[in-house]
């Protein structure tokens, strides 16, 4: 029984007991192959991000503003893929790809909160790199512990507020008889297609906030890197320029990959836009990027490599 009648706001509303997710593919022969691929990628993302969180907590030399932001980025990436992919991988091996009404609401809320948090954490990291390169002598004073807490805390509060607002608005509206979501998780855009009541207001609200979040966070990133490039251009020392580029190289790589994927999804022409391309883009920024981020910060960063060696040597000494 997929639907039940409940009393809401003194009127009868149709509330689905569960939703059916269409998943990644309709081809049964690909299910086990995709399960293996997603299991490997998710495992690497879990190990990489958990390792980054633990490493930046254990090693005292990584107790700096930059690694404070990296630790929170790892936490967000870990949460982003965990709220979606364990459920999706279970659905690969069960007969029917379903999710309960309340689980769908919780998944949507957490997904929105994590994706918005990542946008603004990346912009906070860009500001941090700007201060490090353009004001190195005042870096410790400007990037104080209090300011770092504000730069992380405000995005969290803002993203939670927006996630609760959008999710509550969608799940208090009336659903039609269809309970099939054209996606592999509970995203807000496919959910709008299931609403019987006028969803125009919530659709405009989602578009407005999505544009605001993307434009403001990207603006901070672009301005920060424009000022960084100007500062590097004014440097007379080749070593100084090389050091400056290496300082922001990892973050710039992460920013290009993440924002590039989002811009590809949002700026597609309507004629070529489809839920299938949305699914591919969603896999990339909710799973592939969370897997890549710790790898980028590990392989491109000598401090992280040295911290791994120090922690490993300490553990070996402790064990013996």
Short mmCIF file of C-alpha atoms in Angstrom, two decimals:
data_model
loop_
_atom_site.label_atom_id
_atom_site.label_comp_id
_atom_site.label_asym_id
_atom_site.label_seq_id
_atom_site.Cartn_x
_atom_site.Cartn_y
_atom_site.Cartn_z
CA UNK A 1 0.00 0.00 0.00
CA UNK A 2 1.91 3.04 -1.24
CA UNK A 3 -0.45 5.78 -0.16
CA UNK A 4 -2.35 6.60 2.97
CA UNK A 5 -4.77 9.42 3.86
CA UNK A 6 -3.87 11.75 6.71
CA UNK A 7 -5.43 14.93 8.05
CA UNK A 8 -3.24 17.97 7.41
CA UNK A 9 -4.33 21.57 8.01
CA UNK A 10 -8.00 20.48 8.33
CA UNK A 11 -8.07 18.92 4.87
CA UNK A 12 -7.37 15.51 3.40
CA UNK A 13 -3.96 15.18 1.77
CA UNK A 14 -2.41 12.22 0.03
CA UNK A 15 0.85 11.20 1.67
CA UNK A 16 2.87 8.33 0.13
CA UNK A 17 4.00 5.71 2.62
CA UNK A 18 7.09 5.22 0.46
CA UNK A 19 8.70 6.33 -2.80
CA UNK A 20 10.12 4.28 -5.65
CA UNK A 21 13.52 5.47 -6.93
CA UNK A 22 14.26 4.78 -10.60
CA UNK A 23 17.96 4.30 -9.79
CA UNK A 24 21.00 4.74 -12.01
CA UNK A 25 20.04 2.33 -14.76
CA UNK A 26 17.07 0.28 -15.93
CA UNK A 27 19.32 -2.54 -17.21
CA UNK A 28 19.38 -5.45 -14.71
CA UNK A 29 22.56 -6.93 -16.19
CA UNK A 30 24.53 -3.84 -15.10
CA UNK A 31 23.35 -3.87 -11.48
CA UNK A 32 26.12 -6.08 -10.02
CA UNK A 33 28.83 -4.33 -12.05
CA UNK A 34 27.66 -0.90 -10.86
CA UNK A 35 27.39 -2.19 -7.30
CA UNK A 36 31.05 -3.22 -7.41
CA UNK A 37 32.16 0.10 -8.92
CA UNK A 38 30.21 2.22 -6.42
CA UNK A 39 31.33 0.04 -3.51
CA UNK A 40 35.01 0.59 -4.41
CA UNK A 41 34.62 4.35 -4.95
CA UNK A 42 32.59 4.75 -1.76
CA UNK A 43 35.16 2.71 0.20
CA UNK A 44 38.02 4.89 -1.08
CA UNK A 45 36.02 8.06 -0.26
CA UNK A 46 35.29 6.79 3.26
CA UNK A 47 38.89 5.79 4.01
CA UNK A 48 40.36 8.94 2.44
CA UNK A 49 38.11 11.43 4.21
CA UNK A 50 38.21 9.66 7.58
CA UNK A 51 42.00 9.51 7.32
CA UNK A 52 42.14 13.24 6.57
CA UNK A 53 39.93 14.03 9.58
CA UNK A 54 41.98 11.83 11.92
CA UNK A 55 45.33 13.03 10.56
CA UNK A 56 44.51 16.74 10.91
CA UNK A 57 43.40 16.10 14.50
CA UNK A 58 46.38 13.96 15.57
CA UNK A 59 49.29 15.86 14.02
CA UNK A 60 49.97 19.14 15.82
CA UNK A 61 51.76 20.61 12.78
CA UNK A 62 48.47 20.44 10.88
CA UNK A 63 46.63 22.52 13.48
CA UNK A 64 46.51 25.52 11.16
CA UNK A 65 43.56 27.37 9.58
CA UNK A 66 44.10 25.69 6.19
CA UNK A 67 43.89 22.16 7.65
CA UNK A 68 41.02 23.17 9.89
CA UNK A 69 39.03 23.94 6.72
CA UNK A 70 40.29 20.75 5.03
CA UNK A 71 39.07 18.71 8.01
CA UNK A 72 35.58 20.19 7.71
CA UNK A 73 35.62 19.68 3.93
CA UNK A 74 36.44 16.01 4.56
CA UNK A 75 33.58 15.78 7.09
CA UNK A 76 31.15 17.32 4.57
CA UNK A 77 32.31 14.99 1.77
CA UNK A 78 31.99 12.01 4.08
CA UNK A 79 28.46 13.01 5.04
CA UNK A 80 27.45 13.85 1.48
CA UNK A 81 28.25 10.42 0.07
CA UNK A 82 27.12 8.49 3.17
CA UNK A 83 23.63 9.98 3.16
CA UNK A 84 23.08 8.70 -0.40
CA UNK A 85 25.20 5.70 -1.39
CA UNK A 86 24.73 3.02 1.31
CA UNK A 87 20.97 3.13 0.62
CA UNK A 88 21.54 3.17 -3.13
CA UNK A 89 23.89 0.16 -3.00
CA UNK A 90 21.37 -1.80 -0.92
CA UNK A 91 18.77 -1.05 -3.58
CA UNK A 92 21.03 -2.67 -6.20
CA UNK A 93 20.49 -6.08 -4.62
CA UNK A 94 16.84 -5.84 -3.49
CA UNK A 95 13.83 -6.50 -5.66
CA UNK A 96 12.24 -3.05 -5.41
CA UNK A 97 14.10 0.24 -5.16
CA UNK A 98 12.07 1.95 -2.43
CA UNK A 99 12.62 4.49 0.34
CA UNK A 100 10.16 5.38 3.09
CA UNK A 101 8.45 8.77 3.22
CA UNK A 102 10.34 9.95 6.32
CA UNK A 103 13.68 8.49 5.22
CA UNK A 104 13.29 10.40 1.95
CA UNK A 105 12.70 13.66 3.83
CA UNK A 106 15.74 13.07 6.06
CA UNK A 107 17.94 12.17 3.07
CA UNK A 108 16.89 15.31 1.19
CA UNK A 109 17.52 17.56 4.19
CA UNK A 110 21.00 16.19 4.85
CA UNK A 111 21.93 16.24 1.15
CA UNK A 112 20.91 19.91 0.80
CA UNK A 113 22.75 20.86 4.00
CA UNK A 114 25.99 19.11 2.94
CA UNK A 115 26.06 20.41 -0.64
CA UNK A 116 25.45 24.04 0.44
CA UNK A 117 28.05 23.73 3.22
CA UNK A 118 30.63 22.52 0.69
CA UNK A 119 30.07 25.57 -1.51
CA UNK A 120 30.80 28.00 1.31
CA UNK A 121 33.62 25.98 2.89
CA UNK A 122 35.41 26.09 -0.47
CA UNK A 123 34.92 29.87 -0.62
CA UNK A 124 36.23 30.20 2.97
CA UNK A 125 39.29 28.18 1.93
CA UNK A 126 39.81 30.53 -1.04
CA UNK A 127 39.73 33.51 1.36
CA UNK A 128 42.23 31.71 3.59
CA UNK A 129 44.62 31.22 0.64
CA UNK A 130 44.20 34.92 -0.30
CA UNK A 131 45.22 36.02 3.21
CA UNK A 132 48.15 33.55 3.28
CA UNK A 133 49.60 34.84 -0.01
CA UNK A 134 48.61 38.52 -0.01
CA UNK A 135 49.04 39.24 3.73
CA UNK A 136 51.52 36.64 5.01
CA UNK A 137 52.79 38.80 7.90
CA UNK A 138 49.27 39.35 9.24
CA UNK A 139 48.05 35.83 8.47
CA UNK A 140 48.00 34.59 12.08
CA UNK A 141 46.22 37.71 13.29
CA UNK A 142 43.60 37.75 10.50
CA UNK A 143 42.92 34.01 10.46
CA UNK A 144 42.43 33.74 14.19
CA UNK A 145 40.72 30.74 15.76
CA UNK A 146 37.59 32.79 16.30
CA UNK A 147 37.40 33.87 12.65
CA UNK A 148 37.94 30.29 11.48
CA UNK A 149 35.07 29.15 13.69
CA UNK A 150 32.84 31.86 12.21
CA UNK A 151 33.81 30.97 8.62
CA UNK A 152 32.81 27.36 9.29
CA UNK A 153 29.92 27.85 11.72
CA UNK A 154 27.94 30.37 9.67
CA UNK A 155 27.82 28.14 6.53
CA UNK A 156 26.67 25.20 8.67
CA UNK A 157 23.86 27.22 10.26
CA UNK A 158 22.83 28.75 6.93
CA UNK A 159 22.83 25.38 5.13
CA UNK A 160 20.81 23.69 7.89
CA UNK A 161 18.27 26.54 7.83
CA UNK A 162 17.89 26.26 4.06
CA UNK A 163 17.71 22.45 4.14
CA UNK A 164 14.97 22.44 6.79
CA UNK A 165 13.02 25.19 5.02
CA UNK A 166 13.02 23.57 1.56
CA UNK A 167 12.41 20.03 2.84
CA UNK A 168 9.57 21.06 5.13
CA UNK A 169 7.91 23.09 2.36
CA UNK A 170 8.04 20.15 -0.08
CA UNK A 171 6.89 17.51 2.40
CA UNK A 172 3.94 19.57 3.66
CA UNK A 173 2.47 19.93 0.16
CA UNK A 174 0.06 17.43 -1.44
CA UNK A 175 1.50 14.57 -3.51
CA UNK A 176 -0.24 13.06 -6.54
CA UNK A 177 -0.93 9.35 -7.02
CA UNK A 178 2.52 8.75 -8.51
CA UNK A 179 5.31 7.97 -6.05
CA UNK A 180 8.10 7.29 -8.59
CA UNK A 181 11.12 9.62 -8.24
CA UNK A 182 13.18 9.94 -11.43
CA UNK A 183 16.48 9.79 -9.56
CA UNK A 184 18.58 7.47 -7.38
CA UNK A 185 18.08 9.58 -4.24
CA UNK A 186 15.55 12.11 -2.91
CA UNK A 187 16.56 15.32 -4.66
CA UNK A 188 14.30 18.37 -4.49
CA UNK A 189 13.88 18.95 -8.26
CA UNK A 190 12.52 15.47 -9.16
CA UNK A 191 10.30 15.63 -6.05
CA UNK A 192 8.58 18.77 -7.37
CA UNK A 193 7.19 16.73 -10.28
CA UNK A 194 5.21 14.58 -7.83
CA UNK A 195 3.36 17.47 -6.22
CA UNK A 196 -0.33 18.05 -7.00
CA UNK A 197 -0.66 21.37 -5.22
CA UNK A 198 0.81 24.51 -6.74
CA UNK A 199 4.58 24.01 -6.48
CA UNK A 200 5.45 27.22 -8.31
CA UNK A 201 6.40 29.10 -5.13
CA UNK A 202 8.74 26.42 -3.81
CA UNK A 203 10.24 25.97 -7.30
CA UNK A 204 11.05 29.69 -7.49
CA UNK A 205 12.46 29.54 -3.96
CA UNK A 206 14.78 26.65 -4.88
CA UNK A 207 15.94 28.43 -8.05
CA UNK A 208 16.54 31.68 -6.14
CA UNK A 209 18.54 30.07 -3.34
CA UNK A 210 20.49 27.80 -5.72
CA UNK A 211 21.53 30.79 -7.82
CA UNK A 212 22.33 32.85 -4.72
CA UNK A 213 24.45 30.08 -3.18
CA UNK A 214 26.36 29.33 -6.37
CA UNK A 215 26.94 32.95 -7.41
CA UNK A 216 27.98 34.30 -3.99
CA UNK A 217 30.34 31.42 -3.17
CA UNK A 218 31.84 31.46 -6.67
CA UNK A 219 32.23 35.26 -6.48
CA UNK A 220 34.30 34.95 -3.30
CA UNK A 221 36.46 32.26 -4.94
CA UNK A 222 37.01 34.26 -8.14
CA UNK A 223 37.81 37.52 -6.34
CA UNK A 224 40.20 35.73 -3.97
CA UNK A 225 42.09 34.09 -6.82
CA UNK A 226 42.13 37.27 -8.89
CA UNK A 227 43.86 39.06 -5.98
CA UNK A 228 46.18 36.07 -5.54
CA UNK A 229 47.18 36.19 -9.22
CA UNK A 230 47.84 39.93 -8.98
CA UNK A 231 50.01 39.37 -5.90
CA UNK A 232 51.94 36.58 -7.65
CA UNK A 233 52.42 38.77 -10.74
CA UNK A 234 54.03 41.45 -8.57
CA UNK A 235 56.50 38.98 -7.05
CA UNK A 236 60.06 39.32 -8.36
CA UNK A 237 61.31 36.00 -7.06
CA UNK A 238 60.69 32.84 -9.12
CA UNK A 239 60.86 30.76 -5.93
CA UNK A 240 58.26 33.01 -4.33
CA UNK A 241 55.91 32.54 -7.27
CA UNK A 242 56.43 28.78 -7.24
CA UNK A 243 55.73 28.60 -3.51
CA UNK A 244 52.60 30.73 -3.90
CA UNK A 245 51.26 28.50 -6.67
CA UNK A 246 51.97 25.35 -4.67
CA UNK A 247 50.20 26.86 -1.65
CA UNK A 248 46.88 27.15 -3.48
CA UNK A 249 47.33 24.44 -6.14
CA UNK A 250 45.39 21.69 -4.33
CA UNK A 251 42.48 23.95 -3.44
CA UNK A 252 42.30 25.39 -6.95
CA UNK A 253 42.13 21.85 -8.38
CA UNK A 254 39.25 20.95 -6.03
CA UNK A 255 37.41 24.20 -6.85
CA UNK A 256 37.70 23.72 -10.63
CA UNK A 257 36.40 20.14 -10.45
CA UNK A 258 33.53 20.89 -8.06
CA UNK A 259 32.27 24.16 -9.56
CA UNK A 260 32.86 22.87 -13.09
CA UNK A 261 30.50 19.96 -12.42
CA UNK A 262 27.82 22.20 -10.88
CA UNK A 263 28.03 24.77 -13.68
CA UNK A 264 27.79 21.98 -16.28
CA UNK A 265 24.58 20.76 -14.65
CA UNK A 266 22.93 24.17 -14.12
CA UNK A 267 23.97 25.82 -17.40
CA UNK A 268 22.81 23.05 -19.75
CA UNK A 269 20.44 24.23 -22.52
CA UNK A 270 16.86 23.08 -21.96
CA UNK A 271 16.93 21.21 -25.26
CA UNK A 272 19.73 18.90 -24.06
CA UNK A 273 18.79 18.77 -20.38
CA UNK A 274 17.57 15.43 -19.02
CA UNK A 275 17.38 13.55 -15.74
CA UNK A 276 19.93 11.08 -17.11
CA UNK A 277 22.61 13.77 -17.41
CA UNK A 278 21.59 15.04 -13.96
CA UNK A 279 22.19 11.54 -12.57
CA UNK A 280 25.70 11.39 -14.05
CA UNK A 281 26.55 14.87 -12.72
CA UNK A 282 25.09 13.95 -9.33
CA UNK A 283 27.27 10.84 -9.10
CA UNK A 284 30.28 13.00 -9.87
CA UNK A 285 29.77 15.70 -7.23
CA UNK A 286 28.28 13.47 -4.51
CA UNK A 287 30.68 10.50 -4.81
CA UNK A 288 33.57 10.94 -7.24
CA UNK A 289 34.60 14.38 -5.92
CA UNK A 290 34.44 13.25 -2.25
CA UNK A 291 36.77 10.42 -3.28
CA UNK A 292 39.14 12.75 -5.19
CA UNK A 293 39.41 15.56 -2.61
CA UNK A 294 41.50 13.69 0.02
CA UNK A 295 43.63 12.19 -2.76
CA UNK A 296 44.32 15.66 -4.21
CA UNK A 297 45.28 17.07 -0.80
CA UNK A 298 47.45 14.01 -0.08
CA UNK A 299 49.39 13.65 -3.32
CA UNK A 300 49.89 17.38 -3.94
CA UNK A 301 50.82 18.29 -0.37
CA UNK A 302 54.19 17.56 1.26
CA UNK A 303 52.90 18.55 4.71
CA UNK A 304 50.22 15.85 4.57
CA UNK A 305 52.73 13.24 3.37
CA UNK A 306 55.13 14.16 6.17
CA UNK A 307 52.28 14.05 8.70
CA UNK A 308 51.36 10.54 7.55
CA UNK A 309 54.97 9.42 8.05
CA UNK A 310 55.14 11.04 11.51
CA UNK A 311 51.88 9.43 12.67
CA UNK A 312 52.94 6.07 11.22
CA UNK A 313 56.36 6.19 12.95
CA UNK A 314 54.74 7.21 16.23
CA UNK A 315 52.26 4.33 16.04
CA UNK A 316 55.04 1.88 15.22
CA UNK A 317 57.12 3.14 18.18
CA UNK A 318 54.06 2.90 20.46
CA UNK A 319 53.32 -0.66 19.31
CA UNK A 320 56.89 -1.84 19.93
#
